[in-house]
Coordinates of N, CA and C in Angstrom, one line a residue:
M287 N 0.8 -1.2 0.0 CA 0.0 0.0 0.0 C 0.9 1.3 0.0
G288 N 2.0 1.2 0.7 CA 2.9 2.3 0.8 C 3.4 2.7 -0.6
L289 N 3.7 1.6 -1.4 CA 4.2 1.9 -2.8 C 3.2 2.5 -3.6
I290 N 1.9 2.0 -3.5 CA 0.8 2.6 -4.3 C 0.6 4.1 -3.9
A291 N 0.6 4.3 -2.6 CA 0.4 5.7 -2.1 C 1.5 6.6 -2.7
S292 N 2.7 6.1 -2.7 CA 3.9 6.9 -3.2 C 3.7 7.2 -4.7
L293 N 3.2 6.2 -5.4 CA 3.0 6.3 -6.8 C 2.0 7.3 -7.1
I294 N 0.8 7.2 -6.4 CA -0.3 8.2 -6.6 C 0.2 9.6 -6.3
S295 N 1.0 9.8 -5.2 CA 1.5 11.1 -4.9 C 2.4 11.6 -6.0
S296 N 3.2 10.8 -6.6 CA 4.1 11.2 -7.7 C 3.3 11.6 -8.9
I297 N 2.3 10.8 -9.2 CA 1.5 11.1 -10.4 C 0.7 12.5 -10.1
S298 N 0.3 12.7 -8.9 CA -0.4 13.9 -8.6 C 0.5 15.1 -8.8
S299 N 1.8 14.9 -8.3 CA 2.7 16.0 -8.5 C 3.0 16.4 -9.9
I300 N 3.1 15.3 -10.7 CA 3.3 15.5 -12.2 C 2.2 16.2 -12.8
V301 N 1.0 15.8 -12.4 CA -0.3 16.4 -13.0 C -0.3 17.9 -12.6
R302 N 0.1 18.2 -11.3 CA 0.1 19.6 -10.9 C 1.1 20.4 -11.7
V303 N 2.3 19.8 -12.0 CA 3.3 20.5 -12.8 C 2.8 20.8 -14.2
L304 N 2.2 19.7 -14.8 CA 1.7 19.8 -16.2 C 0.6 20.9 -16.2
L305 N -0.3 20.9 -15.2 CA -1.4 21.9 -15.2 C -0.8 23.3 -15.1
G306 N 0.2 23.4 -14.3 CA 0.8 24.7 -14.1 C 1.5 25.2 -15.4
M307 N 2.1 24.3 -16.1 CA 2.7 24.6 -17.4 C 1.7 25.0 -18.4
F308 N 0.6 24.2 -18.4 CA -0.5 24.5 -19.4 C -1.1 25.9 -19.1
R309 N -1.3 26.3 -17.8 CA -1.8 27.6 -17.5 C -0.9 28.7 -17.9
W310 N 0.4 28.4 -17.7 CA 1.4 29.4 -18.1 C 1.5 29.6 -19.7
I311 N 1.4 28.5 -20.4 CA 1.4 28.6 -21.8 C 0.1 29.3 -22.3
A312 N -1.0 28.9 -21.7 CA -2.3 29.5 -22.1 C -2.3 31.0 -21.8
S313 N -1.8 31.4 -20.7 CA -1.8 32.8 -20.3 C -0.8 33.6 -21.3
D314 N 0.3 32.9 -21.7 CA 1.2 33.6 -22.6 C 0.6 33.8 -23.9
K315 N -0.2 32.8 -24.4 CA -0.9 32.9 -25.7 C -1.9 34.0 -25.6
V316 N -2.6 34.1 -24.5 CA -3.6 35.2 -24.4 C -2.9 36.5 -24.5
M317 N -1.7 36.7 -23.8 CA -0.9 37.9 -23.9 C -0.5 38.2 -25.3
I318 N 0.0 37.2 -26.0 CA 0.4 37.4 -27.4 C -0.7 37.9 -28.2
C319 N -1.9 37.2 -28.1 CA -3.0 37.5 -28.9 C -3.6 38.8 -28.6
D320 N -3.3 39.4 -27.4 CA -3.8 40.7 -27.0 C -3.0 41.8 -27.5
E321 N -1.8 41.5 -28.1 CA -0.9 42.5 -28.6 C -1.5 43.1 -29.9
E322 N -1.2 44.4 -30.1 CA -1.6 45.0 -31.4 C -0.7 44.7 -32.5
T323 N -1.1 44.7 -33.7 CA -0.3 44.3 -34.9 C -0.1 45.5 -35.8
P324 N 1.2 45.9 -36.0 CA 1.4 47.0 -36.9 C 1.3 46.5 -38.3
V325 N 0.6 47.3 -39.1 CA 0.5 47.0 -40.6 C 1.0 48.3 -41.3
F326 N 2.0 48.1 -42.0 CA 2.7 49.3 -42.7 C 2.0 49.5 -44.0
F327 N 1.7 50.8 -44.3 CA 0.9 51.1 -45.5 C 1.5 52.4 -46.2
D328 N 1.2 52.5 -47.4 CA 1.6 53.7 -48.2 C 0.7 53.9 -49.4
L329 N 0.5 55.1 -49.8 CA -0.3 55.5 -50.9 C 0.6 56.1 -52.0
E330 N 0.3 55.9 -53.2 CA 0.7 56.8 -54.3 C -0.5 57.5 -54.9
T331 N -0.4 58.8 -55.2 CA -1.6 59.6 -55.5 C -1.4 60.4 -56.7
T332 N -2.4 61.0 -57.1 CA -2.4 61.9 -58.4 C -1.7 63.2 -58.1
G333 N -1.5 63.6 -56.9 CA -0.9 64.9 -56.6 C -0.7 65.0 -55.1
L334 N -0.4 66.3 -54.7 CA -0.1 66.5 -53.3 C -1.2 67.2 -52.5
D335 N -2.3 67.6 -53.2 CA -3.4 68.2 -52.5 C -4.3 67.2 -51.8
T336 N -4.1 67.1 -50.5 CA -4.8 66.1 -49.7 C -6.3 66.2 -49.8
S337 N -6.8 67.4 -50.1 CA -8.3 67.6 -50.1 C -8.9 67.1 -51.5
A338 N -8.1 66.9 -52.5 CA -8.6 66.6 -53.8 C -8.0 65.5 -54.6
C339 N -6.7 65.1 -54.2 CA -6.0 64.1 -55.0 C -6.7 62.7 -54.8
D340 N -6.4 61.8 -55.7 CA -7.0 60.4 -55.7 C -5.8 59.4 -55.5
I341 N -6.2 58.2 -55.0 CA -5.3 57.1 -54.8 C -5.1 56.4 -56.1
V342 N -3.8 56.1 -56.5 CA -3.5 55.3 -57.7 C -2.9 54.0 -57.3
Q343 N -2.3 53.9 -56.1 CA -1.7 52.7 -55.6 C -1.8 52.6 -54.0
L344 N -2.2 51.5 -53.5 CA -2.4 51.3 -52.1 C -1.7 50.0 -51.8
S345 N -0.7 50.1 -50.9 CA 0.1 48.9 -50.5 C 0.2 48.8 -49.0
A346 N 0.3 47.6 -48.5 CA 0.5 47.3 -47.1 C 1.2 46.0 -46.9
I347 N 1.9 45.9 -45.7 CA 2.6 44.7 -45.4 C 2.6 44.5 -43.8
S348 N 2.6 43.3 -43.4 CA 2.8 43.0 -42.0 C 3.4 41.6 -41.9
G349 N 4.6 41.5 -41.5 CA 5.3 40.2 -41.5 C 5.6 39.9 -43.0
D350 N 5.2 38.7 -43.4 CA 5.4 38.3 -44.8 C 4.1 38.3 -45.6
R351 N 3.0 39.0 -45.0 CA 1.7 39.1 -45.7 C 1.6 40.5 -46.3
T352 N 1.3 40.5 -47.6 CA 1.3 41.8 -48.3 C -0.1 42.0 -49.0
F353 N -0.3 43.3 -49.3 CA -1.5 43.8 -50.0 C -1.0 44.8 -51.0
N354 N -1.5 44.8 -52.2 CA -1.2 45.8 -53.2 C -2.3 45.9 -54.2
A355 N -2.7 47.2 -54.5 CA -3.8 47.4 -55.5 C -3.5 48.7 -56.3
Y356 N -3.6 48.6 -57.6 CA -3.5 49.8 -58.4 C -5.0 50.2 -58.7
L357 N -5.2 51.5 -58.7 CA -6.5 52.1 -59.0 C -6.4 53.1 -60.1
L358 N -7.4 53.0 -61.0 CA -7.5 54.0 -62.1 C -8.1 55.3 -61.4
P359 N -7.3 56.4 -61.4 CA -7.8 57.6 -60.6 C -9.0 58.2 -61.3
R360 N -9.8 58.9 -60.4 CA -11.0 59.6 -60.8 C -10.7 61.0 -61.3
C361 N -9.4 61.4 -61.2 CA -9.0 62.7 -61.6 C -7.7 62.6 -62.3
S362 N -7.3 63.6 -63.0 CA -6.0 63.6 -63.7 C -4.8 63.6 -62.8
M363 N -3.7 63.0 -63.2 CA -2.5 63.0 -62.4 C -1.7 64.3 -62.8
T364 N -1.0 64.9 -61.8 CA -0.1 66.0 -62.1 C 1.1 65.5 -62.7
D365 N 1.8 66.3 -63.4 CA 3.1 65.9 -64.0 C 4.1 65.6 -63.0
G366 N 4.1 66.3 -61.9 CA 5.0 66.0 -60.8 C 4.8 64.6 -60.2
A367 N 3.5 64.3 -60.0 CA 3.2 62.9 -59.4 C 3.7 61.8 -60.4
S368 N 3.5 62.0 -61.7 CA 3.9 61.0 -62.6 C 5.4 60.9 -62.7
R369 N 6.1 62.0 -62.6 CA 7.6 61.9 -62.6 C 8.1 61.2 -61.4
V370 N 7.5 61.4 -60.2 CA 8.0 60.8 -59.0 C 7.6 59.3 -58.9
T371 N 6.4 58.9 -59.3 CA 5.9 57.6 -59.1 C 6.1 56.7 -60.4
G372 N 6.3 57.3 -61.5 CA 6.4 56.5 -62.8 C 5.0 56.0 -63.2
L373 N 3.9 56.5 -62.6 CA 2.6 56.1 -63.0 C 2.0 57.2 -63.9
T374 N 1.4 56.7 -64.9 CA 0.7 57.7 -65.9 C -0.7 57.0 -66.3
V375 N -1.6 57.9 -66.7 CA -2.9 57.4 -67.2 C -2.9 57.6 -68.7
D376 N -3.4 56.5 -69.4 CA -3.6 56.6 -70.8 C -5.0 56.1 -71.1
G377 N -5.9 57.0 -71.3 CA -7.3 56.6 -71.5 C -7.8 55.9 -70.3
Q378 N -8.2 54.7 -70.4 CA -8.7 53.8 -69.3 C -7.7 52.9 -68.8
S379 N -6.4 53.2 -69.0 CA -5.3 52.3 -68.6 C -4.4 53.1 -67.7
L380 N -3.9 52.4 -66.7 CA -2.8 52.9 -65.8 C -1.5 52.3 -66.2
L381 N -0.5 53.1 -66.4 CA 0.8 52.6 -66.8 C 1.8 52.8 -65.7
F382 N 2.7 51.8 -65.4 CA 3.8 52.0 -64.5 C 5.1 51.8 -65.3
N383 N 5.8 52.9 -65.4 CA 7.0 53.0 -66.3 C 6.6 52.5 -67.7
R384 N 5.5 53.1 -68.2 CA 5.0 52.9 -69.5 C 4.4 51.5 -69.8
R385 N 4.3 50.7 -68.8 CA 3.7 49.4 -69.0 C 2.4 49.3 -68.3
P386 N 1.4 48.8 -68.9 CA 0.0 48.7 -68.3 C 0.1 47.8 -67.0
V387 N -0.6 48.2 -66.0 CA -0.8 47.4 -64.8 C -2.3 47.1 -64.6
R388 N -2.6 46.0 -63.9 CA -4.0 45.7 -63.7 C -4.5 46.5 -62.6
T389 N -5.7 47.2 -62.8 CA -6.3 48.0 -61.8 C -7.6 47.4 -61.3
V390 N -8.0 47.8 -60.2 CA -9.3 47.4 -59.6 C -10.1 48.6 -59.3
P391 N -11.5 48.5 -59.3 CA -12.3 49.7 -58.9 C -12.0 50.1 -57.5
H392 N -12.2 51.4 -57.2 CA -11.9 51.9 -55.9 C -12.6 51.1 -54.8
R393 N -13.9 50.9 -54.9 CA -14.7 50.2 -53.8 C -14.1 48.8 -53.6
R394 N -13.7 48.1 -54.6 CA -13.2 46.7 -54.4 C -11.8 46.8 -53.7
A395 N -11.0 47.8 -54.2 CA -9.7 47.9 -53.6 C -9.8 48.2 -52.1
L396 N -10.7 49.1 -51.8 CA -10.9 49.5 -50.4 C -11.5 48.4 -49.5
T397 N -12.5 47.7 -50.0 CA -13.0 46.6 -49.3 C -12.1 45.5 -49.1
D398 N -11.3 45.2 -50.1 CA -10.2 44.2 -50.0 C -9.2 44.6 -49.0
F399 N -8.9 45.8 -48.9 CA -7.9 46.3 -48.0 C -8.4 46.2 -46.5
I400 N -9.7 46.5 -46.3 CA -10.3 46.3 -45.0 C -10.3 44.8 -44.6
S401 N -10.6 44.0 -45.6 CA -10.6 42.5 -45.3 C -9.2 42.1 -45.0
F402 N -8.2 42.6 -45.6 CA -6.8 42.3 -45.3 C -6.5 42.7 -43.9
L403 N -6.9 43.9 -43.5 CA -6.7 44.3 -42.1 C -7.4 43.4 -41.1
K404 N -8.5 43.0 -41.4 CA -9.3 42.1 -40.4 C -8.7 40.8 -40.2
T405 N -7.7 40.4 -41.0 CA -7.0 39.1 -40.8 C -6.0 39.2 -39.7
F406 N -5.7 40.4 -39.2 CA -4.7 40.6 -38.1 C -5.4 40.8 -36.8
N407 N -4.7 40.6 -35.7 CA -5.2 40.8 -34.4 C -4.9 42.3 -34.0
R408 N -6.0 43.0 -33.7 CA -5.9 44.4 -33.3 C -4.9 45.2 -34.1
P409 N -5.2 45.3 -35.4 CA -4.2 46.0 -36.3 C -4.2 47.6 -36.1
F410 N -3.1 48.2 -36.3 CA -3.0 49.6 -36.5 C -2.1 49.9 -37.6
L411 N -2.3 51.0 -38.3 CA -1.5 51.3 -39.5 C -0.3 52.1 -39.1
V412 N 0.8 51.9 -39.9 CA 2.0 52.6 -39.7 C 2.4 53.2 -41.0
G413 N 2.6 54.5 -41.1 CA 3.1 55.1 -42.4 C 4.0 56.3 -42.1
H414 N 4.8 56.6 -43.1 CA 5.8 57.7 -43.0 C 5.2 59.0 -43.5
N415 N 5.2 60.0 -42.7 CA 4.5 61.2 -43.0 C 3.0 61.0 -43.2
S416 N 2.5 60.0 -42.6 CA 1.1 59.7 -42.8 C 0.1 60.7 -42.1
K417 N 0.5 61.3 -41.0 CA -0.4 62.3 -40.4 C -0.8 63.4 -41.3
R418 N 0.2 63.9 -42.1 CA -0.1 65.0 -42.9 C -0.6 64.6 -44.3
F419 N -0.2 63.4 -44.8 CA -0.5 63.0 -46.1 C -1.4 61.8 -46.3
D420 N -0.9 60.6 -46.0 CA -1.6 59.4 -46.4 C -2.9 59.2 -45.6
W421 N -2.9 59.4 -44.3 CA -4.0 59.2 -43.5 C -5.2 60.1 -43.9
P422 N -5.1 61.4 -44.0 CA -6.3 62.2 -44.4 C -6.8 61.8 -45.8
I423 N -5.9 61.4 -46.7 CA -6.4 61.0 -48.1 C -7.1 59.7 -48.0
L424 N -6.6 58.7 -47.3 CA -7.2 57.4 -47.2 C -8.6 57.5 -46.5
T425 N -8.7 58.2 -45.4 CA -10.0 58.3 -44.8 C -11.0 59.1 -45.6
R426 N -10.5 60.1 -46.3 CA -11.4 60.9 -47.2 C -12.0 60.0 -48.3
V427 N -11.1 59.2 -49.0 CA -11.6 58.3 -50.0 C -12.5 57.2 -49.5
L428 N -12.2 56.7 -48.3 CA -13.0 55.7 -47.7 C -14.4 56.3 -47.4
A429 N -14.5 57.5 -47.0 CA -15.7 58.2 -46.8 C -16.5 58.4 -48.1
D430 N -15.8 58.6 -49.2 CA -16.4 58.8 -50.5 C -17.3 57.6 -50.8
F431 N -16.8 56.4 -50.4 CA -17.5 55.1 -50.7 C -18.2 54.5 -49.5
C432 N -18.5 55.4 -48.5 CA -19.2 55.0 -47.3 C -18.6 53.8 -46.6
L433 N -17.3 53.7 -46.6 CA -16.6 52.6 -46.0 C -15.8 53.0 -44.7
L434 N -15.9 54.3 -44.3 CA -15.1 54.8 -43.2 C -15.5 54.1 -41.9
E435 N -16.8 53.9 -41.7 CA -17.2 53.3 -40.4 C -16.6 51.8 -40.3
E436 N -16.7 51.1 -41.4 CA -16.2 49.7 -41.4 C -14.7 49.7 -41.2
F437 N -14.0 50.7 -41.8 CA -12.6 50.8 -41.6 C -12.3 51.2 -40.1
E438 N -13.0 52.0 -39.5 CA -12.8 52.4 -38.1 C -12.9 51.2 -37.2
R439 N -13.8 50.3 -37.5 CA -14.0 49.1 -36.7 C -12.8 48.1 -36.9
A440 N -12.1 48.2 -38.0 CA -11.0 47.3 -38.3 C -9.7 47.7 -37.7
V441 N -9.4 49.0 -37.6 CA -8.1 49.5 -37.1 C -8.3 50.5 -35.9
S442 N -7.3 50.6 -35.1 CA -7.3 51.4 -33.9 C -6.7 52.8 -34.2
G443 N -6.1 53.0 -35.3 CA -5.5 54.3 -35.6 C -4.3 54.1 -36.5
C444 N -3.5 55.1 -36.5 CA -2.3 55.1 -37.4 C -1.1 55.8 -36.7
V445 N 0.1 55.2 -36.8 CA 1.3 55.8 -36.2 C 2.1 56.4 -37.4
D446 N 2.5 57.7 -37.2 CA 3.4 58.4 -38.2 C 4.8 58.2 -37.8
T447 N 5.6 57.5 -38.6 CA 7.0 57.2 -38.3 C 7.9 58.4 -38.5
L448 N 7.3 59.5 -39.2 CA 8.1 60.7 -39.3 C 8.3 61.3 -37.9
G449 N 7.2 61.5 -37.2 CA 7.3 62.1 -35.9 C 8.0 61.1 -34.9
L450 N 7.7 59.8 -35.1 CA 8.4 58.8 -34.2 C 9.9 58.9 -34.3
S451 N 10.4 58.9 -35.6 CA 11.8 59.0 -35.8 C 12.5 60.2 -35.3
R452 N 11.7 61.4 -35.4 CA 12.3 62.6 -34.9 C 12.4 62.6 -33.4
E453 N 11.5 61.9 -32.7 CA 11.6 61.8 -31.3 C 12.7 60.8 -30.8
M454 N 12.9 59.8 -31.6 CA 13.8 58.7 -31.2 C 15.3 59.0 -31.5
F455 N 15.5 59.8 -32.6 CA 16.9 60.0 -33.1 C 17.2 61.4 -33.4
Q456 N 18.5 61.8 -33.3 CA 19.0 63.1 -33.7 C 19.7 62.9 -35.0
L457 N 19.0 63.3 -36.1 CA 19.6 63.1 -37.4 C 19.5 64.4 -38.2
Q458 N 20.2 64.5 -39.3 CA 20.2 65.7 -40.2 C 18.9 65.7 -41.1
K459 N 18.4 64.5 -41.4 CA 17.1 64.5 -42.2 C 16.3 63.3 -41.7
Y460 N 15.0 63.4 -42.1 CA 14.1 62.3 -41.7 C 13.2 61.8 -42.8
S461 N 13.7 62.0 -44.0 CA 12.9 61.4 -45.2 C 13.2 59.9 -45.1
Q462 N 12.2 59.2 -45.7 CA 12.3 57.7 -45.7 C 13.6 57.3 -46.4
P463 N 13.9 57.8 -47.6 CA 15.1 57.3 -48.3 C 16.4 57.6 -47.4
F464 N 16.4 58.7 -46.7 CA 17.6 58.9 -45.9 C 17.6 58.0 -44.7
L465 N 16.5 57.7 -44.1 CA 16.4 56.8 -43.0 C 16.8 55.4 -43.4
V466 N 16.3 55.0 -44.6 CA 16.7 53.6 -45.1 C 18.2 53.5 -45.3
Q467 N 18.8 54.5 -45.9 CA 20.2 54.5 -46.1 C 21.0 54.5 -44.8
H468 N 20.5 55.3 -43.8 CA 21.2 55.5 -42.6 C 21.2 54.2 -41.7
F469 N 20.0 53.6 -41.6 CA 19.8 52.5 -40.7 C 20.0 51.1 -41.4
L470 N 19.5 51.0 -42.6 CA 19.6 49.7 -43.3 C 20.8 49.6 -44.3
R471 N 21.4 50.7 -44.6 CA 22.5 50.8 -45.5 C 22.2 50.2 -46.9
E472 N 21.0 50.7 -47.3 CA 20.6 50.2 -48.7 C 19.8 51.4 -49.3
S473 N 19.7 51.3 -50.6 CA 18.9 52.2 -51.4 C 17.7 51.4 -51.9
Y474 N 16.6 52.1 -52.2 CA 15.4 51.4 -52.7 C 14.6 52.2 -53.6
G475 N 13.6 51.6 -54.2 CA 12.7 52.3 -55.1 C 11.7 53.2 -54.4
A476 N 12.1 54.4 -54.0 CA 11.2 55.3 -53.3 C 10.1 55.7 -54.2
H477 N 8.9 55.9 -53.6 CA 7.7 56.2 -54.3 C 7.1 55.1 -55.2
D478 N 7.6 53.9 -54.9 CA 6.8 52.7 -55.3 C 6.3 52.2 -54.0
A479 N 4.9 52.2 -53.8 CA 4.3 51.9 -52.5 C 4.7 50.5 -51.9
T480 N 4.9 49.5 -52.8 CA 5.3 48.2 -52.3 C 6.7 48.2 -51.7
E481 N 7.6 49.0 -52.2 CA 9.0 49.1 -51.7 C 8.9 50.0 -50.4
D482 N 8.1 51.1 -50.5 CA 8.0 51.9 -49.3 C 7.6 51.2 -48.1
V483 N 6.6 50.3 -48.2 CA 6.1 49.6 -47.0 C 7.1 48.5 -46.6
R484 N 7.8 47.9 -47.5 CA 8.7 46.9 -47.1 C 9.9 47.5 -46.3
T485 N 10.4 48.6 -46.8 CA 11.5 49.2 -46.1 C 11.1 49.9 -44.8
L486 N 9.9 50.4 -44.7 CA 9.4 50.9 -43.5 C 9.2 49.9 -42.4
Q487 N 8.7 48.7 -42.8 CA 8.7 47.6 -41.8 C 10.1 47.3 -41.3
D488 N 11.0 47.2 -42.2 CA 12.4 46.9 -41.8 C 13.0 48.0 -40.8
L489 N 12.7 49.2 -41.1 CA 13.1 50.3 -40.2 C 12.5 50.1 -38.8
Y490 N 11.2 49.9 -38.8 CA 10.5 49.8 -37.5 C 11.1 48.6 -36.7
C491 N 11.4 47.5 -37.4 CA 12.0 46.4 -36.7 C 13.3 46.7 -36.1
V492 N 14.1 47.5 -36.8 CA 15.4 48.0 -36.3 C 15.2 48.9 -35.1
W493 N 14.3 49.8 -35.2 CA 14.1 50.9 -34.2 C 13.5 50.3 -32.9
K494 N 12.6 49.3 -33.0 CA 12.0 48.7 -31.8 C 11.4 49.8 -30.9
P495 N 10.5 50.6 -31.3 CA 10.0 51.7 -30.4 C 9.1 51.0 -29.3
C496 N 9.2 51.6 -28.1 CA 8.5 51.1 -27.0 C 7.0 51.4 -27.2
E497 N 6.1 50.7 -26.4 CA 4.7 50.8 -26.6 C 4.2 52.2 -26.2
D498 N 4.8 52.8 -25.2 CA 4.4 54.2 -24.8 C 4.6 55.2 -25.9
L499 N 5.8 55.0 -26.5 CA 6.1 56.0 -27.6 C 5.2 55.8 -28.8
V500 N 4.9 54.5 -29.1 CA 4.0 54.2 -30.3 C 2.6 54.8 -29.9
R501 N 2.2 54.6 -28.7 CA 0.9 55.1 -28.3 C 0.8 56.6 -28.4
K502 N 1.9 57.3 -28.0 CA 2.0 58.7 -28.1 C 1.8 59.3 -29.5
H503 N 2.4 58.5 -30.5 CA 2.3 59.0 -31.9 C 1.2 58.4 -32.7
K504 N 0.3 57.7 -32.0 CA -0.9 57.1 -32.8 C -1.9 58.2 -33.0
I505 N -2.4 58.2 -34.3 CA -3.5 59.1 -34.7 C -4.8 58.3 -34.7
S506 N -5.8 58.8 -34.0 CA -7.0 58.1 -34.0 C -8.0 58.8 -34.9
L507 N -9.0 58.1 -35.3 CA -10.1 58.6 -36.2 C -11.0 59.6 -35.4

């Protein structure tokens, strides 16, 4: 009987240890699932007037998951925007470096983008100079298609890495090409939204901003 009692006691101890490990793992998973997810985004547009320009490219990335859509703009592109982005309009076609690209209607691009955001846990957008430029344009165009409320439910806001980098570092410039060269030691295709979001994610991973600083620079709707 003593041997049996000892065996039962040992089994009970093992069960308690396993239950403790399970609770620790479960609580850790809850903590991880409770974290917000940065989704890096960028727009290319028909011009610089945030009250009137239209979106021609919308890109986003988080980890290894990407989103990209080209849109045929509802207004003409400025010469300056075409020179910078390589995007031009020819009738009902959008060209990138003189080659046609596949476009999708605005509503579909925006709803697909919202669906992409919903695949992440508590996503928030991250963009460079987004407070002054990308964020007001994106929210205005979403409102044009009555999609702003659905977008609001999908994201908690947007962090502008321009202001973030200015607070974190003392540098001579804060443009994204300069930051990429300074921190990543590489050049890239600036003003191609897919490259902009890729390098911005890389910068953010190098910077590792603390939660309080991220929260300070978050723009809410």
